[in-house]
Short mmCIF file of C-alpha atoms in Angstrom, two decimals:
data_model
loop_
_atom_site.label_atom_id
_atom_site.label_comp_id
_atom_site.label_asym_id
_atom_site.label_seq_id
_atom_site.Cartn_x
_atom_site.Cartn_y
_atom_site.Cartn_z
CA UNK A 888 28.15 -11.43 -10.00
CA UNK A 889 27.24 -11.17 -13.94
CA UNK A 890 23.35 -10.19 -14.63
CA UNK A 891 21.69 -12.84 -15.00
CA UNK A 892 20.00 -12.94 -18.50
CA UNK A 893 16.36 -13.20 -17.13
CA UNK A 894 16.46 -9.75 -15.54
CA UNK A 895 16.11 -6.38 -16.61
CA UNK A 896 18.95 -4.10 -17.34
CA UNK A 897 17.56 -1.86 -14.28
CA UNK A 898 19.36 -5.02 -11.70
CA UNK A 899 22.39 -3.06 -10.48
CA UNK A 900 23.82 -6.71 -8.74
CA UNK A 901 22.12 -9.75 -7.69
CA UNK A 902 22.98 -12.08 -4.86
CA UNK A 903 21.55 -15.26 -3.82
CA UNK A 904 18.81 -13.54 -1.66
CA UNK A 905 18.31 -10.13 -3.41
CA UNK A 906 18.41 -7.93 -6.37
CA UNK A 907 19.92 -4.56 -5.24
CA UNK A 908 18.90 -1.25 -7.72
CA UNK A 909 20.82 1.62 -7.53
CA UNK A 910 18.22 5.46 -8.15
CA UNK A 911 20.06 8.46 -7.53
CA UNK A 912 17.20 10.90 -8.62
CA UNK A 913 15.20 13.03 -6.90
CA UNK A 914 11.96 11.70 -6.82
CA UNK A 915 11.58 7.31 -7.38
CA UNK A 916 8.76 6.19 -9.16
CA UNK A 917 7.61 2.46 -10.09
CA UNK A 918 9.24 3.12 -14.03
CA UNK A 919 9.35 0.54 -15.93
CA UNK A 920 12.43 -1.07 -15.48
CA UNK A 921 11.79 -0.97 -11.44
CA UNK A 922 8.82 -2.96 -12.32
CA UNK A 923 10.58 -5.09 -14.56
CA UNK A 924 13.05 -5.40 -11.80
CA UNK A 925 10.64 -6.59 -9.27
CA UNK A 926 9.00 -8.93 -11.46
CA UNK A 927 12.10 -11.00 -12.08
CA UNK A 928 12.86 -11.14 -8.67
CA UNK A 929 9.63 -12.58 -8.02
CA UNK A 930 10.34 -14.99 -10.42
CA UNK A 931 13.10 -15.84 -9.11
CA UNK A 932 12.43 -15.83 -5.37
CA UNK A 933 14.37 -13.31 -4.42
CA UNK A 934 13.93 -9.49 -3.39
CA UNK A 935 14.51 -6.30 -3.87
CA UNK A 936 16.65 -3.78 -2.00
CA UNK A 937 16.66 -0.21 -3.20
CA UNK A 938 19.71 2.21 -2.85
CA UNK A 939 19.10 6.08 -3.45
CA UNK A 940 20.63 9.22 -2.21
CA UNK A 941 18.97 10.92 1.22
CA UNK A 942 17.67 13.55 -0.81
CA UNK A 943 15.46 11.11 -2.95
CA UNK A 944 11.88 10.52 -2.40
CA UNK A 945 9.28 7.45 -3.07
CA UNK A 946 6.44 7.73 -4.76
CA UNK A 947 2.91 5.22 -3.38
CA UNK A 948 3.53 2.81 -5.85
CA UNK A 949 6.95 2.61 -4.99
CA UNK A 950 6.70 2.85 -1.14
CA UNK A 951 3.45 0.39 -1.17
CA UNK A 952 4.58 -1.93 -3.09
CA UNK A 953 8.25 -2.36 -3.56
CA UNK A 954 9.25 -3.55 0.40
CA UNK A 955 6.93 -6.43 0.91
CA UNK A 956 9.59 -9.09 0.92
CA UNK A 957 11.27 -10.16 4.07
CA UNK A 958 14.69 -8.85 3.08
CA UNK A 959 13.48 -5.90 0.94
CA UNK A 960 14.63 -2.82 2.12
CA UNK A 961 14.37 0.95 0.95
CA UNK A 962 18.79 1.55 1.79
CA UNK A 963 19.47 5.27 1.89
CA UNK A 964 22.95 6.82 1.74
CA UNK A 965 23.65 9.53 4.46
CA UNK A 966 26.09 12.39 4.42
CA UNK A 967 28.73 10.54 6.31
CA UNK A 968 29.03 7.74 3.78
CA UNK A 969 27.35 5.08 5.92
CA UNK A 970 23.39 3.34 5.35
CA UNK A 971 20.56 3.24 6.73
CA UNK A 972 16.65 2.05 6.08
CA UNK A 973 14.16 4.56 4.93
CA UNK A 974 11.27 2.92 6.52
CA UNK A 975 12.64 2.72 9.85
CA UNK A 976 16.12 4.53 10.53
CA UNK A 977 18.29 1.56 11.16
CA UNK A 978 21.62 1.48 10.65
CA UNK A 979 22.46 -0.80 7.63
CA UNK A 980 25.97 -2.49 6.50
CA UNK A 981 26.70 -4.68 3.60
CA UNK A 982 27.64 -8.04 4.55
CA UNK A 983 28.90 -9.55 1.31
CA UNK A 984 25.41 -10.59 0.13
CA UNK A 985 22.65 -8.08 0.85
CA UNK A 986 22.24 -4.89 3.43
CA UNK A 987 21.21 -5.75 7.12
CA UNK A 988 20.34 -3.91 9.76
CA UNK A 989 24.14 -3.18 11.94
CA UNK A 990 23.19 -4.30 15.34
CA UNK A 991 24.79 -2.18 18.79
CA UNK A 992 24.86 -3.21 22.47
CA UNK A 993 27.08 -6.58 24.46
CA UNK A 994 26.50 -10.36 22.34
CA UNK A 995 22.68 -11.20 23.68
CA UNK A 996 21.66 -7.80 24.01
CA UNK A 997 22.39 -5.97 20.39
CA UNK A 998 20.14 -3.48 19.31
CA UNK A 999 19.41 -1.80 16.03
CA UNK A 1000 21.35 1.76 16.21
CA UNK A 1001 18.93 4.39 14.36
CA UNK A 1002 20.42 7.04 11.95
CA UNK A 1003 20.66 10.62 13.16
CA UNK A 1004 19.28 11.98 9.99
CA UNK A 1005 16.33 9.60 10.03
CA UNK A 1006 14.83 11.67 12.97
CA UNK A 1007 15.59 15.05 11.77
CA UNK A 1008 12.12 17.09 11.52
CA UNK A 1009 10.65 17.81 8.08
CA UNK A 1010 7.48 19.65 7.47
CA UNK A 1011 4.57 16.57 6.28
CA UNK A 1012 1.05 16.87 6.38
CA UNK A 1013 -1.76 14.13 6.28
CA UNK A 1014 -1.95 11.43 3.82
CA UNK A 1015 -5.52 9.23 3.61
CA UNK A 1016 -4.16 5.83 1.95
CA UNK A 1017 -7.43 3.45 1.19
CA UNK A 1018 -7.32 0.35 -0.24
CA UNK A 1019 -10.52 -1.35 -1.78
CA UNK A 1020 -11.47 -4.32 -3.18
CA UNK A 1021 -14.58 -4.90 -5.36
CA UNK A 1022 -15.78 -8.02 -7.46
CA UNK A 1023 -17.39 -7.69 -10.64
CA UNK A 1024 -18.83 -10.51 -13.05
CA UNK A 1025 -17.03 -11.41 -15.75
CA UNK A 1026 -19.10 -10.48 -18.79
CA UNK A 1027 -19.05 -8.68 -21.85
CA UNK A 1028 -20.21 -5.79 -20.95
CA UNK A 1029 -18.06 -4.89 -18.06
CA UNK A 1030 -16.28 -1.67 -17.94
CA UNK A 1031 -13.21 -1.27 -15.53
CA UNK A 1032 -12.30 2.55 -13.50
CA UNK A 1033 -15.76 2.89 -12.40
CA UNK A 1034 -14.96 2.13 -8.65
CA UNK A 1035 -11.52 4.41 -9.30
CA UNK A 1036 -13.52 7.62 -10.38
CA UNK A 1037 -16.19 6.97 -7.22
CA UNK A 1038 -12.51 6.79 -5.05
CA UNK A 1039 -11.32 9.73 -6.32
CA UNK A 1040 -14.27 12.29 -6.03
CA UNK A 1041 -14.88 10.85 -2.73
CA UNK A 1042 -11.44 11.29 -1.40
CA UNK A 1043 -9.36 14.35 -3.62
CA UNK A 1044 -12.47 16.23 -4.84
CA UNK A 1045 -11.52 15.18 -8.52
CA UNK A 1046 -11.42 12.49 -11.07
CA UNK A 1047 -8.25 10.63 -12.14
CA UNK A 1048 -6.69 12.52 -15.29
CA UNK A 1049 -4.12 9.71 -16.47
CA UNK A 1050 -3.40 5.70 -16.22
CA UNK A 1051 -0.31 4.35 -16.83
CA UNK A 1052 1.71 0.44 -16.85
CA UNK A 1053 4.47 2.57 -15.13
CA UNK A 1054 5.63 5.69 -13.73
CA UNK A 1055 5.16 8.73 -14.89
CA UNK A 1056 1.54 8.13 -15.94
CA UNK A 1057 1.69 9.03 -19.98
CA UNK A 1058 -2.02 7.99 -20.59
CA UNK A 1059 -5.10 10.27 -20.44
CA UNK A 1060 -7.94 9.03 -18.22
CA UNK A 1061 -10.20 6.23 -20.04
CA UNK A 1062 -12.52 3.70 -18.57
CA UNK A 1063 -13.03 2.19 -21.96
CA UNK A 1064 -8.59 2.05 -22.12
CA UNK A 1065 -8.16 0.49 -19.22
CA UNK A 1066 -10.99 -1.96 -20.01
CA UNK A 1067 -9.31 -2.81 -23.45
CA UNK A 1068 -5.95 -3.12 -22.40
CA UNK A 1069 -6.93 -5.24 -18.92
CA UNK A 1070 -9.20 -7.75 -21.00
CA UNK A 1071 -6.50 -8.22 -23.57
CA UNK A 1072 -4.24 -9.64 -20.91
CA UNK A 1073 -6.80 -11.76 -19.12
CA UNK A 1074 -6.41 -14.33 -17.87
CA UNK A 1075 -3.08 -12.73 -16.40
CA UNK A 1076 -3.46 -9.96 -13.81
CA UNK A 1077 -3.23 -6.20 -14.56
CA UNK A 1078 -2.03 -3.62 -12.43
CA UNK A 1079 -1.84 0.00 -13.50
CA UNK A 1080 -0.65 3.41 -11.85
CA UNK A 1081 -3.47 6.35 -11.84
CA UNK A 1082 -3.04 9.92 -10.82
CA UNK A 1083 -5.44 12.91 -10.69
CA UNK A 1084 -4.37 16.94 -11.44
CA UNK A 1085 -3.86 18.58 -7.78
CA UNK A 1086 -4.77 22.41 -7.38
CA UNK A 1087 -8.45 24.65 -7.54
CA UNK A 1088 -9.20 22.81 -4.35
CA UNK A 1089 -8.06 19.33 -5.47
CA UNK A 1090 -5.71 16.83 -3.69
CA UNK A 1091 -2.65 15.24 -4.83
CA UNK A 1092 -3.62 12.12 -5.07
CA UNK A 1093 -2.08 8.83 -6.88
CA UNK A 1094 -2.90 5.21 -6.77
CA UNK A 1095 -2.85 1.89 -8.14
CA UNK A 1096 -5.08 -0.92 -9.84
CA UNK A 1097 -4.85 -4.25 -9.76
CA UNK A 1098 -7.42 -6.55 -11.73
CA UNK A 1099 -7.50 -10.18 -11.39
CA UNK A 1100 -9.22 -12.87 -12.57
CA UNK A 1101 -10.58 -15.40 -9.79
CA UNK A 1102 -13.03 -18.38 -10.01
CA UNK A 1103 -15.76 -16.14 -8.72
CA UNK A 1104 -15.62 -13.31 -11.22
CA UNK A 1105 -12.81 -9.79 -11.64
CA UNK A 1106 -11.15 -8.54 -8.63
CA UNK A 1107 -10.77 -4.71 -9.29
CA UNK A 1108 -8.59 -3.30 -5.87
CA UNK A 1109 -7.60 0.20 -6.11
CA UNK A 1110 -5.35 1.83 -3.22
CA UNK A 1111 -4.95 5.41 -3.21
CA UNK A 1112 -2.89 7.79 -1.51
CA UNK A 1113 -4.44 11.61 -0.42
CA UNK A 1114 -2.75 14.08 0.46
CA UNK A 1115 -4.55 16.58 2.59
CA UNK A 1116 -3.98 20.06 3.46
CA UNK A 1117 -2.86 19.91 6.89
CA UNK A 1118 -2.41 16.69 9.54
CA UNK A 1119 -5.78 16.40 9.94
CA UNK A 1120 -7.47 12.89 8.38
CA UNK A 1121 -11.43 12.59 6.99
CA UNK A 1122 -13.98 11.15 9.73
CA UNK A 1123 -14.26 8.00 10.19
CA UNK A 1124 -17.96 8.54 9.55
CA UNK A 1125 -17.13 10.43 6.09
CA UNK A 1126 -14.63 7.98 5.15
CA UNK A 1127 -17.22 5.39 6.09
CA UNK A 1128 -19.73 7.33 4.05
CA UNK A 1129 -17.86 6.66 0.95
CA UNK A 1130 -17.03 2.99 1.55
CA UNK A 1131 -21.45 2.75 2.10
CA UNK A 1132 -21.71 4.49 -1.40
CA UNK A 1133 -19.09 1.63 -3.12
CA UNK A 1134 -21.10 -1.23 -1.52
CA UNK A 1135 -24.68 0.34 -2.53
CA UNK A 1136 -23.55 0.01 -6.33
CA UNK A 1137 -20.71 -2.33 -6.49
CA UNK A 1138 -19.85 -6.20 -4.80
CA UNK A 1139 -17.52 -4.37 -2.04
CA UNK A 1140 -15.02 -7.58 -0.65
CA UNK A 1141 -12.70 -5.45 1.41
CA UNK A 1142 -11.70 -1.80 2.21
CA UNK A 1143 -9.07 -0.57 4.38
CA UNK A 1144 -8.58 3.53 5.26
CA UNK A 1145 -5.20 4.61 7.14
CA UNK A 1146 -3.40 7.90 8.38
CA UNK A 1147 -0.29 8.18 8.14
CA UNK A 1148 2.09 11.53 6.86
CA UNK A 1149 4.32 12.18 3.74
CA UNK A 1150 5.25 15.49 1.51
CA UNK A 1151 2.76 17.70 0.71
CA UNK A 1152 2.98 16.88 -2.84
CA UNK A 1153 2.18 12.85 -1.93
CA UNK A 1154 5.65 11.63 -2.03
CA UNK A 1155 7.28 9.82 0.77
CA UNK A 1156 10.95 10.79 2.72
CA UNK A 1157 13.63 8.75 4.62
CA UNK A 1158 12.24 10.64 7.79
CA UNK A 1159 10.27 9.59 10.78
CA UNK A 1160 6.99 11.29 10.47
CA UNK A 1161 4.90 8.99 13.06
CA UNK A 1162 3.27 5.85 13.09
CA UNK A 1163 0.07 5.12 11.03
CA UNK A 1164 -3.21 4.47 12.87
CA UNK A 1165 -6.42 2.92 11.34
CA UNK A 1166 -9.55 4.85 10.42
CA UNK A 1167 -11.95 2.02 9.70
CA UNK A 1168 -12.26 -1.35 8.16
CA UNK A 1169 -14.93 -3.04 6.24
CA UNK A 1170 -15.37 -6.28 5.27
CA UNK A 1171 -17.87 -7.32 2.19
CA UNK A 1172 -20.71 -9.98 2.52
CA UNK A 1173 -18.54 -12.55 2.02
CA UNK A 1174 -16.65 -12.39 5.27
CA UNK A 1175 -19.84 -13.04 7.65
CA UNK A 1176 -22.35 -15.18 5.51
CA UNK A 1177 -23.69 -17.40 7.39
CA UNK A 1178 -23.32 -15.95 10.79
CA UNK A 1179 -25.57 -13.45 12.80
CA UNK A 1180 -25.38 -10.15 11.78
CA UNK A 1181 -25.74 -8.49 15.33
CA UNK A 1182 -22.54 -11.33 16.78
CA UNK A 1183 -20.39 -9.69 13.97
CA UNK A 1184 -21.15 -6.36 14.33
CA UNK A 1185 -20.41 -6.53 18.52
CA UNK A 1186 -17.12 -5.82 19.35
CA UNK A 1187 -16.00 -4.72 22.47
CA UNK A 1188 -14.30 -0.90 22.06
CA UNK A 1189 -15.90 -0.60 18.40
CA UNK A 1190 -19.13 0.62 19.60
CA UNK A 1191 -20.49 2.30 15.99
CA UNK A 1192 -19.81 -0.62 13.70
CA UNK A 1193 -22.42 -0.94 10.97
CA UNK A 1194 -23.96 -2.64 8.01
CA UNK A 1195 -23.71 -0.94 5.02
CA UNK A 1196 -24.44 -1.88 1.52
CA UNK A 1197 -27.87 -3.52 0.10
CA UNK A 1198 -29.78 -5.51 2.52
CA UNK A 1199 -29.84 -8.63 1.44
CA UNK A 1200 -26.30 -8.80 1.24
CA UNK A 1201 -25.23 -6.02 3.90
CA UNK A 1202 -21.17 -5.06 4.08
CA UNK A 1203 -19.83 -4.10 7.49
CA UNK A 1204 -18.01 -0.95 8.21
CA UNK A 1205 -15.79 -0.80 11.58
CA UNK A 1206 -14.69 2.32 12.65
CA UNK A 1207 -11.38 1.97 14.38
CA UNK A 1208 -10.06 5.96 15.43
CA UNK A 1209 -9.04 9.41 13.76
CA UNK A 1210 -5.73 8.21 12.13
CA UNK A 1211 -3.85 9.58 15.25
CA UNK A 1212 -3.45 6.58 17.55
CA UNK A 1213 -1.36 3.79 16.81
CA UNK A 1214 -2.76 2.18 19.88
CA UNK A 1215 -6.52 1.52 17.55
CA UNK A 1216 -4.30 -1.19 15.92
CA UNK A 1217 -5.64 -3.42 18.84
CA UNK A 1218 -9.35 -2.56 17.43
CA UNK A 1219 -8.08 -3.67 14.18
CA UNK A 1220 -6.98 -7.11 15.66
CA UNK A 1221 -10.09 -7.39 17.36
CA UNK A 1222 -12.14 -7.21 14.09
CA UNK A 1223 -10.53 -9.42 12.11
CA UNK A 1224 -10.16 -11.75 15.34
CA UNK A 1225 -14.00 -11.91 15.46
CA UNK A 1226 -13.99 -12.51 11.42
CA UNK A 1227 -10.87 -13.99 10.52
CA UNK A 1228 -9.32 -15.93 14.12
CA UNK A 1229 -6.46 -18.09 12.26
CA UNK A 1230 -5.45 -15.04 10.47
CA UNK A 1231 -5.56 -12.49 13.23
CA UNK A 1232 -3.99 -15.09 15.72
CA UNK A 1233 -0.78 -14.50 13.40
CA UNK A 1234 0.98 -11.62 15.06
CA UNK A 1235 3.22 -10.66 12.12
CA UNK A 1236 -0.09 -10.14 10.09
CA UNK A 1237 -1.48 -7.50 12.31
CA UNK A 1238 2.51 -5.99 12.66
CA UNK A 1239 2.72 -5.52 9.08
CA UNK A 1240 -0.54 -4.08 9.16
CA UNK A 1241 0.74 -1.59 11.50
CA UNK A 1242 3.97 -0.50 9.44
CA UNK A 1243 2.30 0.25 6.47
CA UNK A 1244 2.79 3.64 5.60
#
């Protein structure tokens, strides 16, 4: 099927459901055609399924970001010439309009068949990814990256060194930039790549930033990906430590900290390297107004939940486990059953919750 004019030359074929993009390169970032790419698919309802060698890796903003949809799919090429799915080692095939999982086993009983290389061991250590969201008022005087530097001493031991629209990051590090370039697109969103320099006792770390504009002032959420030096994960008291020291100096709405395992250099494979397990949630002010601070705070099997923050308009911090245990996912739906029931009741919400990686 001809390219449709409204998407970028990165679109290697669309079908009625997807937009598939061949990479064959060894490491996949979120360049600026990818973006493109996923923009127009968005546009035009439709998602994105990336092909790319075995050998290729994702980057964060790539693996974070690119295989929300329901028929996105990261579709990796093995030796023997057949497909499978990067995320989760099934078997793919093409059937005409987009890849889908090749199902095993008698009619009524088929299974997903997963790919021998898939499970094949490769050496990973730890990666901390934290998302957080903080509101700021919309004035004059507001400068963006202030949260991001705060993120990144906290978690890699360093600042951010670049910002970027795209992958590789070409721009050095610049509240005052990012300010500038975010207010000249407002009222649209902005969402930027930043990285930090690794080495002298500093982590790889990269992340993202995405500011929007809402009715009650600018949405700054940064997620970041750390690498640490072994498969060990922060406490949930120092990673809970951190998220106090964001809602003592900014309007914290949300922050999320998970283990899960990549390359030592922050990059993601088509391997199975375990299942990520919560460290902690926290919820801003916002999410409990109105209710009794000590109902919120008990939950049964999250003993050491906390307010954090100022005072008078106290954040809470749940710690949830070490990172290790997929099984604190059922901590995770307990909290946001006690703060959020119609969206906790939803059992794909607190699956998808459990799959990121």
């Amino acid at each position: 099927m001809p390219n449709e004019l409204i998407f970028s030359p990165g679109a290697d074929l669309i079908t009625d459901q997807v937009v598939v993009v061949m990479q064959d390169r060894p490491v996949i970032g979120m360049s600026s055609w990818l973006s493109d790419t996923m923009a127009s698919a968005a546009a035009s309802s439709r998602d994105v399924q990336l092909v790319t060698p075995v050998a290729s890796r994702l980057t964060w903003p790539v693996r974070s970001l690119l295989f929300q949809g329901t028929y996105s799919r990261w579709v990796v090429s093995a030796a023997d010439g057949e497909y499978f799915d990067g995320l989760n080692g099934s078997k793919l095939r093409w059937n005409g309009d987009q890849f889908v999982t090749a199902l095993t086993g008698d009619a009524g009983q088929e299974q997903p068949e997963i790919d021998t290389t898939f499970v094949s061991e490769d050496e990973v250590v730890a990666h901390l990814q934290l998302t957080v969201r903080v509101r700021h008022q919309a004035t004059e005087s507001l400068e963006l990256g202030q949260v991001v530097e705060k993120l990144f001493a906290g978690t890699s031991g360093g600042g951010p060194s670049g910002w970027s629209t795209s992958e590789p990051v070409t721009q050095p590090w610049s509240r005052a930039a990012v300010t500038e370039f975010c207010r000249g697109r407002a009222p649209r969103p902005s969402w930027l790549v930043v990285s930090g320099p690794a080495g002298d006792g500093v982590k790889p770390v990269v992340g993202t930033i995405e500011i929007r504009r809402t009715q009650s002032g600018v949405d700054e959420t940064v997620t970041l990906s750390v690498a640490q030096p072994a498969r060990d994960f922060p406490s949930t008291s120092e990673v809970g430590t951190l998220i106090d020291s964001v809602a003592d100096d900014f309007t914290l709405i949300s922050a999320m900290a998970i283990g899960a395992y990549g390359a030592a250099d922050g990059t993601y494979t088509p391997r199975f390297v375990g299942v990520p397990a919560p460290i902690g949630v926290a919820a801003g002010h916002e999410a409990w107004r109105g209710r009794d601070l000590s109902d919120v705070l008990t939950i049964e099997g999250v003993p050491k939940a906390l307010a954090i923050g100022p005072a008078q308009a106290s954040a809470l911090w749940y710690p949830l486990g070490d990172g290790h245990q997929p099984d604190d996912w059922e901590k995770y739906r307990m909290v946001m059953d006690k703060l959020v029931p119609s969206e906790a009741s939803n059992p794909q919400h607190v699956a998808n919750r459990g799959t990121e990686q």
